[in-house]
Coordinates of C-alpha atoms in Angstrom, one line a residue:
M502 CA 75.2 -195.0 -60.3
L503 CA 73.8 -193.0 -57.4
Q504 CA 71.4 -191.5 -59.7
A505 CA 70.3 -194.9 -61.0
E506 CA 69.8 -196.0 -57.4
R507 CA 67.7 -192.9 -56.6
E508 CA 65.5 -193.4 -59.7
D509 CA 61.9 -193.6 -59.0
P510 CA 60.3 -197.2 -59.6
L511 CA 57.2 -195.5 -61.0
E512 CA 59.4 -193.6 -63.5
A513 CA 61.2 -196.8 -64.5
K514 CA 57.8 -198.5 -65.2
R515 CA 56.7 -195.5 -67.1
Q516 CA 59.9 -195.6 -69.2
E517 CA 59.4 -199.3 -69.9
A518 CA 56.0 -198.5 -71.2
R519 CA 57.3 -195.7 -73.4
D520 CA 60.1 -198.0 -74.9
W521 CA 57.6 -200.7 -75.6
I522 CA 55.1 -198.3 -77.3
N523 CA 57.9 -196.7 -79.4
E524 CA 59.2 -200.2 -80.5
S525 CA 55.7 -201.2 -81.5
I526 CA 55.2 -198.0 -83.5
S527 CA 58.6 -198.6 -85.2
G528 CA 57.5 -202.1 -86.1
L529 CA 54.2 -200.8 -87.6
Q530 CA 56.1 -198.1 -89.4
S531 CA 58.3 -200.7 -91.0
Q532 CA 55.3 -202.6 -92.2
I533 CA 53.8 -199.4 -93.6
D534 CA 57.0 -198.9 -95.6
G535 CA 56.7 -202.4 -97.0
V536 CA 53.0 -201.8 -98.0
E537 CA 53.9 -198.5 -99.6
A538 CA 56.7 -200.3 -101.6
D539 CA 54.1 -202.9 -102.7
I540 CA 51.7 -200.1 -103.8
D541 CA 54.5 -198.5 -105.8
A542 CA 55.3 -201.8 -107.4
A543 CA 51.7 -202.5 -108.2
K544 CA 51.4 -199.1 -109.9
K545 CA 54.4 -199.8 -112.0
T546 CA 53.3 -203.2 -113.1
K547 CA 49.7 -202.2 -113.9
K548 CA 49.8 -198.8 -115.5
G549 CA 46.3 -198.8 -116.8
R550 CA 44.8 -199.5 -113.3
K551 CA 43.0 -196.7 -111.6
G552 CA 44.4 -196.1 -108.1
P553 CA 46.3 -198.5 -105.8
P554 CA 45.0 -202.0 -105.0
P555 CA 42.2 -201.7 -102.4
E556 CA 43.5 -204.5 -100.3
L557 CA 46.8 -202.8 -99.8
M558 CA 45.1 -199.5 -99.0
A559 CA 42.9 -201.3 -96.4
Q560 CA 46.0 -202.9 -94.8
L561 CA 47.8 -199.5 -94.8
G562 CA 44.8 -197.9 -93.1
R563 CA 44.8 -200.6 -90.4
Y564 CA 48.5 -199.9 -89.6
V565 CA 47.8 -196.2 -89.3
W566 CA 44.9 -196.9 -87.0
H567 CA 47.0 -199.0 -84.7
I568 CA 49.7 -196.3 -84.6
E569 CA 47.1 -193.7 -83.6
K570 CA 45.8 -195.9 -80.8
L571 CA 49.4 -196.5 -79.5
E572 CA 50.1 -192.7 -79.6
T573 CA 47.0 -192.2 -77.6
I574 CA 48.1 -194.7 -75.0
L575 CA 51.6 -193.0 -75.0
R576 CA 50.0 -189.7 -74.1
N577 CA 48.1 -191.3 -71.3
V578 CA 51.3 -193.0 -70.1
E579 CA 53.1 -189.6 -70.0
R580 CA 50.2 -188.2 -68.0
D581 CA 50.5 -191.1 -65.6
V582 CA 46.9 -192.2 -66.4
I583 CA 48.0 -195.6 -67.9
S584 CA 50.9 -197.7 -66.4
S585 CA 52.9 -200.6 -67.7
D586 CA 51.0 -203.0 -65.5
D587 CA 47.7 -201.8 -67.0
L588 CA 49.0 -202.7 -70.5
E589 CA 49.9 -206.2 -69.3
E590 CA 46.8 -206.8 -67.3
T591 CA 44.5 -205.8 -70.2
G592 CA 46.4 -207.9 -72.7
V593 CA 47.3 -205.0 -74.9
K594 CA 51.0 -205.9 -75.1
D595 CA 50.3 -209.5 -76.2
A596 CA 47.6 -208.4 -78.7
V597 CA 49.8 -205.8 -80.3
Q598 CA 52.8 -208.2 -80.5
Y599 CA 50.5 -210.8 -82.1
Y600 CA 49.2 -208.3 -84.6
I601 CA 52.7 -207.1 -85.6
E602 CA 54.0 -210.7 -86.0
E603 CA 51.0 -212.5 -87.5
N604 CA 48.9 -209.9 -89.3
Q605 CA 50.0 -211.1 -92.8
D606 CA 49.2 -214.8 -92.2
D607 CA 46.2 -216.3 -93.9
D608 CA 44.7 -217.6 -90.6
F609 CA 45.2 -214.3 -88.7
Y610 CA 42.2 -213.0 -86.7
E611 CA 42.2 -209.3 -85.7
D612 CA 40.6 -208.2 -82.5
D613 CA 39.1 -204.7 -83.2
E614 CA 38.4 -204.2 -79.5
M615 CA 42.0 -204.8 -78.2
Y616 CA 42.4 -201.2 -77.1
E617 CA 38.9 -200.7 -75.7
E618 CA 39.5 -201.9 -72.1
V619 CA 42.8 -199.9 -71.5
L620 CA 41.3 -196.7 -73.0
E621 CA 38.1 -197.0 -71.0
M622 CA 40.3 -197.5 -67.9
A623 CA 42.3 -194.4 -68.8
A624 CA 39.1 -192.4 -69.2
A625 CA 37.8 -193.5 -65.9
T626 CA 41.2 -192.8 -64.2
E627 CA 41.4 -189.4 -65.7
D628 CA 37.9 -188.4 -64.5
G629 CA 38.8 -189.6 -61.0
A630 CA 42.1 -187.7 -61.1
V631 CA 40.4 -184.5 -62.0
V632 CA 37.9 -184.9 -59.2
G633 CA 40.7 -185.7 -56.8
V634 CA 42.8 -182.7 -57.8
V635 CA 39.9 -180.4 -57.2
A636 CA 39.3 -181.9 -53.8
D637 CA 43.0 -181.7 -52.9
L638 CA 43.1 -178.0 -54.0
S639 CA 40.1 -177.2 -51.9
H640 CA 41.6 -179.1 -48.9
L641 CA 44.9 -177.4 -49.4
Q642 CA 43.3 -174.0 -49.6
K643 CA 41.3 -174.7 -46.4
A644 CA 44.5 -175.9 -44.7
K645 CA 46.5 -172.9 -45.8
K646 CA 43.7 -170.6 -44.7
G647 CA 43.6 -172.3 -41.3
D648 CA 47.4 -172.1 -40.9
K649 CA 47.6 -168.4 -41.9
A650 CA 44.7 -167.6 -39.7
K651 CA 46.3 -169.5 -36.8
N652 CA 49.6 -167.7 -37.4
V653 CA 47.8 -164.3 -37.5
T654 CA 45.8 -165.1 -34.4
E655 CA 49.0 -166.2 -32.6
D656 CA 50.7 -163.0 -33.7
K657 CA 47.8 -161.0 -32.5
I658 CA 47.8 -162.9 -29.3
V659 CA 51.5 -162.3 -28.9
V660 CA 51.0 -158.6 -29.6
T661 CA 47.9 -158.2 -27.4
T662 CA 48.8 -160.4 -24.6
N663 CA 47.6 -157.8 -22.2
A664 CA 44.4 -157.2 -24.1
S665 CA 41.3 -159.3 -24.2
P666 CA 40.2 -160.7 -27.7
L667 CA 36.7 -159.5 -27.0
K668 CA 38.0 -155.9 -26.8
M669 CA 39.6 -155.9 -30.3
S670 CA 39.0 -152.7 -32.2
A671 CA 37.4 -152.5 -35.6
A672 CA 40.7 -151.5 -37.2
D673 CA 42.2 -154.7 -35.9
K674 CA 39.4 -156.8 -37.3
K675 CA 39.7 -155.2 -40.7
K676 CA 43.4 -155.8 -40.7
A677 CA 42.9 -159.4 -39.9
E678 CA 40.4 -159.9 -42.8
K679 CA 42.9 -158.3 -45.2
E680 CA 45.6 -160.6 -44.0
K681 CA 43.3 -163.6 -44.5
A682 CA 42.5 -162.5 -48.1
A683 CA 46.2 -162.1 -48.8
V684 CA 46.8 -165.6 -47.5
E685 CA 44.1 -167.1 -49.7
K686 CA 45.4 -165.2 -52.7
A687 CA 48.9 -166.4 -52.1
A688 CA 47.7 -170.0 -51.8
K689 CA 45.8 -169.8 -55.1
Q690 CA 48.8 -168.3 -56.9
E691 CA 51.0 -171.0 -55.5
E692 CA 48.6 -173.7 -56.7
D693 CA 48.4 -172.1 -60.2
K694 CA 52.2 -172.1 -60.4
R695 CA 52.4 -175.7 -59.3
K696 CA 49.9 -176.7 -62.1
E697 CA 51.8 -174.7 -64.6
R698 CA 55.0 -176.5 -63.6
E699 CA 53.4 -179.9 -63.9
R700 CA 52.0 -179.0 -67.3
K701 CA 55.4 -177.8 -68.6
A702 CA 57.0 -180.9 -67.2
A703 CA 54.5 -183.2 -69.0
A704 CA 54.9 -181.2 -72.2
A705 CA 58.7 -181.4 -71.9
T706 CA 58.6 -185.2 -71.3
L707 CA 56.3 -185.7 -74.3
A708 CA 58.6 -183.5 -76.5
A709 CA 61.6 -185.4 -75.3
T710 CA 59.9 -188.8 -76.0
Q711 CA 58.9 -187.6 -79.5
K712 CA 62.4 -186.3 -80.1
K713 CA 63.9 -189.5 -78.9
T714 CA 61.5 -191.5 -81.2
A715 CA 62.4 -189.3 -84.1
A716 CA 66.1 -189.6 -83.3
S717 CA 65.8 -193.4 -83.1
K718 CA 64.0 -193.5 -86.5
K719 CA 66.6 -191.2 -88.0
T720 CA 69.4 -193.4 -86.5
A721 CA 67.7 -196.5 -87.9
A722 CA 67.4 -194.8 -91.3
E723 CA 71.1 -193.7 -91.2
V724 CA 72.1 -197.3 -90.2
A725 CA 70.0 -198.6 -93.1
A726 CA 71.6 -196.1 -95.4
G727 CA 75.1 -197.0 -94.1
P728 CA 76.8 -198.0 -97.4
A729 CA 78.4 -195.3 -99.5
K730 CA 76.6 -193.6 -102.4
A731 CA 78.6 -195.6 -104.9
E732 CA 77.6 -198.8 -103.2
L733 CA 74.0 -197.7 -103.2
E734 CA 74.2 -196.9 -106.9
A735 CA 75.8 -200.3 -107.6
L736 CA 73.1 -202.0 -105.6
A737 CA 70.4 -200.1 -107.5
K738 CA 72.0 -201.0 -110.8
Q739 CA 72.3 -204.6 -109.8
K740 CA 68.7 -204.6 -108.6
L741 CA 67.6 -203.0 -112.0
Q742 CA 69.5 -205.7 -113.8
E743 CA 67.9 -208.4 -111.7
Q744 CA 64.5 -206.9 -112.4
Q745 CA 65.2 -206.8 -116.1
K746 CA 66.4 -210.4 -116.0
Q747 CA 63.3 -211.4 -114.0
A748 CA 61.1 -209.6 -116.6
A749 CA 62.9 -211.4 -119.4
Q750 CA 62.5 -214.7 -117.6
A751 CA 58.8 -213.9 -117.0
A752 CA 58.3 -213.1 -120.7
Q753 CA 60.1 -216.3 -121.7
V754 CA 57.9 -218.3 -119.2
A755 CA 54.8 -216.6 -120.6
A756 CA 55.8 -217.5 -124.2
Q757 CA 56.5 -221.1 -123.2
A758 CA 53.2 -221.2 -121.4
K759 CA 51.5 -219.8 -124.5
T760 CA 53.2 -222.4 -126.7
A761 CA 52.3 -225.2 -124.3
A762 CA 48.7 -224.0 -124.2
A763 CA 48.5 -223.9 -128.0
A764 CA 50.0 -227.4 -128.2
K765 CA 47.6 -228.6 -125.6
E766 CA 44.7 -227.0 -127.5
Q767 CA 45.8 -228.7 -130.7
T768 CA 46.2 -232.0 -128.9
E769 CA 42.7 -231.7 -127.3
Q770 CA 41.3 -230.7 -130.7
A771 CA 42.9 -233.7 -132.4
K772 CA 41.6 -235.9 -129.6
R773 CA 38.1 -234.5 -129.9
Q774 CA 38.2 -235.1 -133.7
Q775 CA 39.3 -238.7 -133.1
Q776 CA 36.5 -239.1 -130.6
E777 CA 34.0 -237.6 -133.0
Q778 CA 35.2 -239.9 -135.8
A779 CA 35.2 -242.9 -133.5
T780 CA 31.6 -242.0 -132.4
R781 CA 30.6 -241.5 -136.1
L782 CA 32.1 -244.9 -137.1
K783 CA 30.4 -246.5 -134.1
Q784 CA 27.0 -245.1 -135.1
E785 CA 27.5 -246.1 -138.7
Q786 CA 28.5 -249.6 -137.6
Q787 CA 25.4 -249.8 -135.3
E788 CA 23.2 -248.6 -138.2
R789 CA 24.7 -251.3 -140.4
D790 CA 24.2 -253.9 -137.7
Q791 CA 20.6 -252.8 -137.3
R792 CA 20.0 -252.9 -141.0
D793 CA 21.6 -256.4 -141.2
Q794 CA 19.4 -257.5 -138.4
R795 CA 16.3 -256.1 -140.1
D796 CA 17.3 -257.8 -143.3
Q797 CA 17.9 -261.1 -141.5
R798 CA 14.6 -260.7 -139.6
D799 CA 12.8 -260.0 -142.9
Q800 CA 14.4 -263.1 -144.5
R801 CA 13.4 -265.2 -141.6
D802 CA 9.9 -263.9 -141.8
Q803 CA 9.8 -264.6 -145.5
L804 CA 11.1 -268.1 -144.9
D805 CA 8.6 -268.7 -142.2
Q806 CA 5.8 -267.4 -144.4
L807 CA 7.0 -269.6 -147.2
Q808 CA 7.1 -272.6 -144.8
R809 CA 3.6 -271.8 -143.6
E810 CA 2.3 -271.6 -147.1
Q811 CA 3.9 -274.9 -148.0
Q812 CA 2.4 -276.5 -144.9
M813 CA -1.0 -275.1 -145.7
Q814 CA -0.7 -276.4 -149.3
Q815 CA 0.4 -279.8 -148.0
Q816 CA -2.6 -279.8 -145.6
Q817 CA -4.9 -279.0 -148.4
V818 CA -3.5 -281.7 -150.6
Q819 CA -3.7 -284.2 -147.7
Q820 CA -7.3 -283.1 -147.1
Q821 CA -8.2 -283.6 -150.8
Q822 CA -6.5 -287.0 -150.7
R823 CA -8.5 -288.0 -147.6
L824 CA -11.7 -286.9 -149.3
Q825 CA -10.8 -288.9 -152.4
Q826 CA -9.9 -291.9 -150.3
E827 CA -13.2 -291.6 -148.4
Q828 CA -15.1 -291.3 -151.7
Q829 CA -13.2 -294.4 -153.0
M830 CA -14.0 -296.3 -149.9
Q831 CA -17.6 -295.3 -150.1
M832 CA -17.7 -296.4 -153.7
Q833 CA -16.1 -299.7 -152.7
R834 CA -18.7 -300.3 -150.0
Q835 CA -21.5 -299.6 -152.5
Q836 CA -19.9 -302.0 -155.0
M837 CA -19.5 -304.6 -152.4
Q838 CA -23.1 -304.2 -151.3
Q839 CA -24.3 -304.4 -154.9
R840 CA -22.3 -307.6 -155.5
S841 CA -23.6 -309.2 -152.4
G842 CA -27.2 -308.4 -153.5
S843 CA -28.5 -308.7 -150.0
G844 CA -27.9 -305.1 -149.0
R845 CA -26.0 -306.3 -145.9
T846 CA -23.1 -304.2 -144.7
P847 CA -19.6 -305.7 -144.7
D848 CA -18.6 -307.6 -141.7
A849 CA -16.3 -306.2 -139.0
A850 CA -13.1 -307.9 -140.4
V851 CA -13.5 -306.2 -143.7
L852 CA -14.1 -302.8 -142.1
S853 CA -11.1 -303.1 -139.8
M854 CA -8.9 -304.0 -142.8
L855 CA -10.2 -301.0 -144.7
A856 CA -9.5 -298.7 -141.7
A857 CA -6.0 -300.0 -141.3
G858 CA -5.3 -299.5 -144.9
Y859 CA -6.7 -296.0 -144.7
D860 CA -4.5 -295.1 -141.7
A861 CA -1.4 -296.4 -143.4
C862 CA -2.2 -294.5 -146.6
P863 CA 1.0 -292.7 -147.9
T864 CA 1.1 -288.9 -148.1
L865 CA 3.1 -286.5 -150.2
Q866 CA 5.6 -285.9 -147.4
D867 CA 6.4 -289.6 -147.6
S868 CA 7.7 -289.1 -151.1
E869 CA 10.0 -286.3 -150.1
R870 CA 13.7 -287.0 -149.1
Q871 CA 14.6 -286.4 -145.5
R872 CA 16.4 -283.0 -145.2
P873 CA 19.2 -282.5 -142.6
F874 CA 19.2 -279.7 -140.0
I875 CA 20.2 -276.3 -141.6
P876 CA 20.9 -273.4 -139.3
R877 CA 19.2 -270.1 -140.1
N878 CA 22.3 -267.9 -139.5
P879 CA 25.3 -270.2 -140.3
T880 CA 28.8 -269.1 -139.4
S881 CA 32.2 -270.2 -140.5
Q882 CA 34.0 -269.2 -137.3
L883 CA 33.2 -272.4 -135.4
P884 CA 35.6 -275.4 -135.3
D885 CA 34.7 -278.5 -137.2
C886 CA 34.6 -280.6 -134.0
F887 CA 31.5 -278.8 -132.8
P888 CA 28.2 -280.7 -133.5
S889 CA 26.3 -279.6 -136.5
A890 CA 22.9 -281.1 -135.6
P891 CA 20.9 -281.5 -132.3
P892 CA 21.8 -284.7 -130.4
R893 CA 18.2 -285.6 -130.0
A894 CA 14.8 -284.3 -131.1
A895 CA 13.2 -281.9 -128.5
D896 CA 9.9 -283.1 -127.1
Q897 CA 7.7 -282.1 -124.2
Q898 CA 9.3 -284.5 -121.7
F899 CA 12.7 -283.0 -122.5
V900 CA 11.5 -279.4 -122.2
E901 CA 9.9 -280.1 -118.8
K902 CA 13.4 -280.8 -117.4
L903 CA 14.7 -277.3 -118.3
D904 CA 14.8 -274.4 -115.9
Q905 CA 12.9 -271.1 -116.5
D906 CA 15.9 -269.2 -117.8
T907 CA 16.5 -271.8 -120.4
L908 CA 12.9 -271.8 -121.4
F909 CA 12.9 -268.0 -121.7
F910 CA 16.1 -268.2 -123.9
I911 CA 14.5 -270.8 -126.2
F912 CA 11.4 -268.8 -126.5
Y913 CA 13.1 -265.5 -127.3
H914 CA 16.1 -266.8 -129.3
C915 CA 14.4 -269.6 -131.3
P916 CA 11.5 -267.7 -132.9
G917 CA 9.2 -269.5 -135.3
T918 CA 10.4 -273.0 -134.4
Y919 CA 9.0 -276.1 -132.8
Q920 CA 11.2 -275.5 -129.8
Q921 CA 9.6 -272.1 -129.2
N922 CA 6.2 -273.8 -129.1
L923 CA 7.4 -276.4 -126.6
A924 CA 9.0 -273.7 -124.4
A925 CA 5.7 -271.6 -124.5
R926 CA 3.6 -274.6 -123.5
E927 CA 6.0 -275.4 -120.6
L928 CA 5.9 -271.8 -119.4
K929 CA 2.1 -271.9 -119.5
R930 CA 2.2 -275.1 -117.5
Q931 CA 4.2 -273.3 -114.8
S932 CA 1.5 -270.5 -114.5
W933 CA 3.2 -268.0 -116.8
R934 CA 0.9 -265.9 -119.1
Y935 CA 2.1 -264.1 -122.2
H936 CA 1.0 -260.4 -122.6
K937 CA 0.5 -259.7 -126.3
K938 CA 0.7 -255.9 -125.9
Y939 CA 4.0 -255.8 -124.0
S940 CA 5.4 -259.1 -125.6
T941 CA 6.3 -260.2 -122.0
W942 CA 5.6 -263.2 -119.8
F943 CA 3.8 -262.4 -116.6
Q944 CA 3.1 -264.5 -113.4
R945 CA 1.0 -263.8 -110.4
H946 CA 3.1 -262.9 -107.4
E947 CA 0.1 -263.0 -105.1
E948 CA -3.7 -263.3 -105.5
P949 CA -5.2 -260.3 -107.4
T950 CA -6.6 -257.5 -105.3
R951 CA -9.3 -256.9 -107.9
T952 CA -10.9 -259.1 -110.5
T953 CA -13.6 -258.3 -113.1
E954 CA -14.8 -259.9 -116.3
D955 CA -12.3 -257.8 -118.4
F956 CA -9.2 -257.5 -116.2
E957 CA -7.5 -258.4 -113.0
Q958 CA -5.3 -256.1 -110.9
G959 CA -2.5 -256.9 -108.4
T960 CA 1.2 -257.7 -108.0
Y961 CA 2.9 -259.6 -110.8
V962 CA 6.4 -261.0 -111.6
Y963 CA 7.5 -260.3 -115.2
F964 CA 10.6 -261.3 -117.1
E965 CA 12.7 -258.5 -118.6
A966 CA 14.3 -260.0 -121.7
E967 CA 15.5 -256.9 -123.6
A968 CA 17.8 -254.9 -121.3
E969 CA 18.6 -256.8 -118.0
W970 CA 17.4 -260.4 -118.6
E971 CA 16.0 -260.9 -115.1
K972 CA 12.7 -261.2 -113.3
K973 CA 11.1 -258.1 -111.8
I974 CA 8.1 -257.3 -109.7
K975 CA 5.3 -254.9 -110.9
H976 CA 3.0 -253.6 -108.2
N977 CA -0.6 -252.5 -108.9
F978 CA -0.5 -253.8 -112.5
T979 CA -3.7 -254.2 -114.5
F980 CA -3.7 -257.3 -116.7
E981 CA -6.5 -257.0 -119.4
Y982 CA -7.8 -260.3 -120.6
S983 CA -8.0 -259.0 -124.1
W984 CA -4.2 -259.0 -124.3
L985 CA -3.9 -262.5 -123.0
E986 CA -2.5 -265.1 -125.5
D987 CA -4.6 -268.3 -125.1
S988 CA -4.3 -270.0 -128.5
L989 CA -1.9 -272.7 -127.2

């Protein structure tokens, strides 16, 4: 207890720094053992791989680097160049503790310059200490020389009290110089012995620290190897069985994963085949629909052509009838003039009756039976209660009441009909113009920016009937008059 009370505070601080450095080195050594075990396991699992994994080797190198830095700091602590307070003030303790505890985390950030400040401080302190030691030795030598010289002088004074210093003989001076040289030599030898003692003490302290560190490591290894040999063999056997069991489980899981992947591949392949088949059927259905639409369009065109031919024939017949009637009337007029003998023309009453009879003359259409409305594309999916004929005949007054969307619907969905003609006339009345090249209705959005005899250019509103069924604006559009439909 008395020894503990007499212990130097500086030595206690130095021992505290030694203990912390040794604990840190032990922690890093444990992590090195873990990395080496991982390297051995990686070598066993991947036999064909050349060399250990590079990431593990890099981690092992970092541990060794930190141990070397800590050993350097330990040597400086033993030489009293670095103190425990220096380690705390420079943050080395916190940085090393953080590295040992958190270096395996994903968000860990390593400070490569964590040792720079304390090592630079040690270098500066060591340089200053060397200069101080040289100064102290010089001062000590001077002091010792002065003391010896003083003692010698006092002795001479005591011996030669009756003699004057100015009357010293040459033998006395030579003896004094020899004594002075002997004093300086003794002081130098004493200084060399002191340095040697300090060096041996530092080496002994370092050896004791290393011995203590090795003993602590050995003790930790003995404690870790505490169970008996039989228990170790049993544990090794149990570990081997667990590894075999884990390998079997891993093989089973791999087989299950392979089976699941094969089943998934089959399912995806079947799904792809179904999608391809559905796509092919859809394309075939679209082709059939397009073919049916073309056939229906051709039939409508043929029917329209037939109707036009019939109308032309009827017009020709009516024209022939009118010519015959005019000829008959001319002959009747001539006969009447001949019967009258006077060459006078018939009076107004006769002519009015002839004109009335001519206007009411029957035609071939009057002899035909009135036909009911027959839809072009009849369907059997409508209920019987729906009307089968228009409620009233469409005329210009009726069409003028419809909005533009309805007019566009009639125009595009009732081709070749009288209703289409009425819708076109009404759209023209509302300042819409039909473009024969694009088959689209256009309307001026603003006054043209450029107008010539062949075209006009500006911003137009046009009706998109094929894709989106809406009105759109076209800027800087050139409308050539040659493509303008103006027959109606």
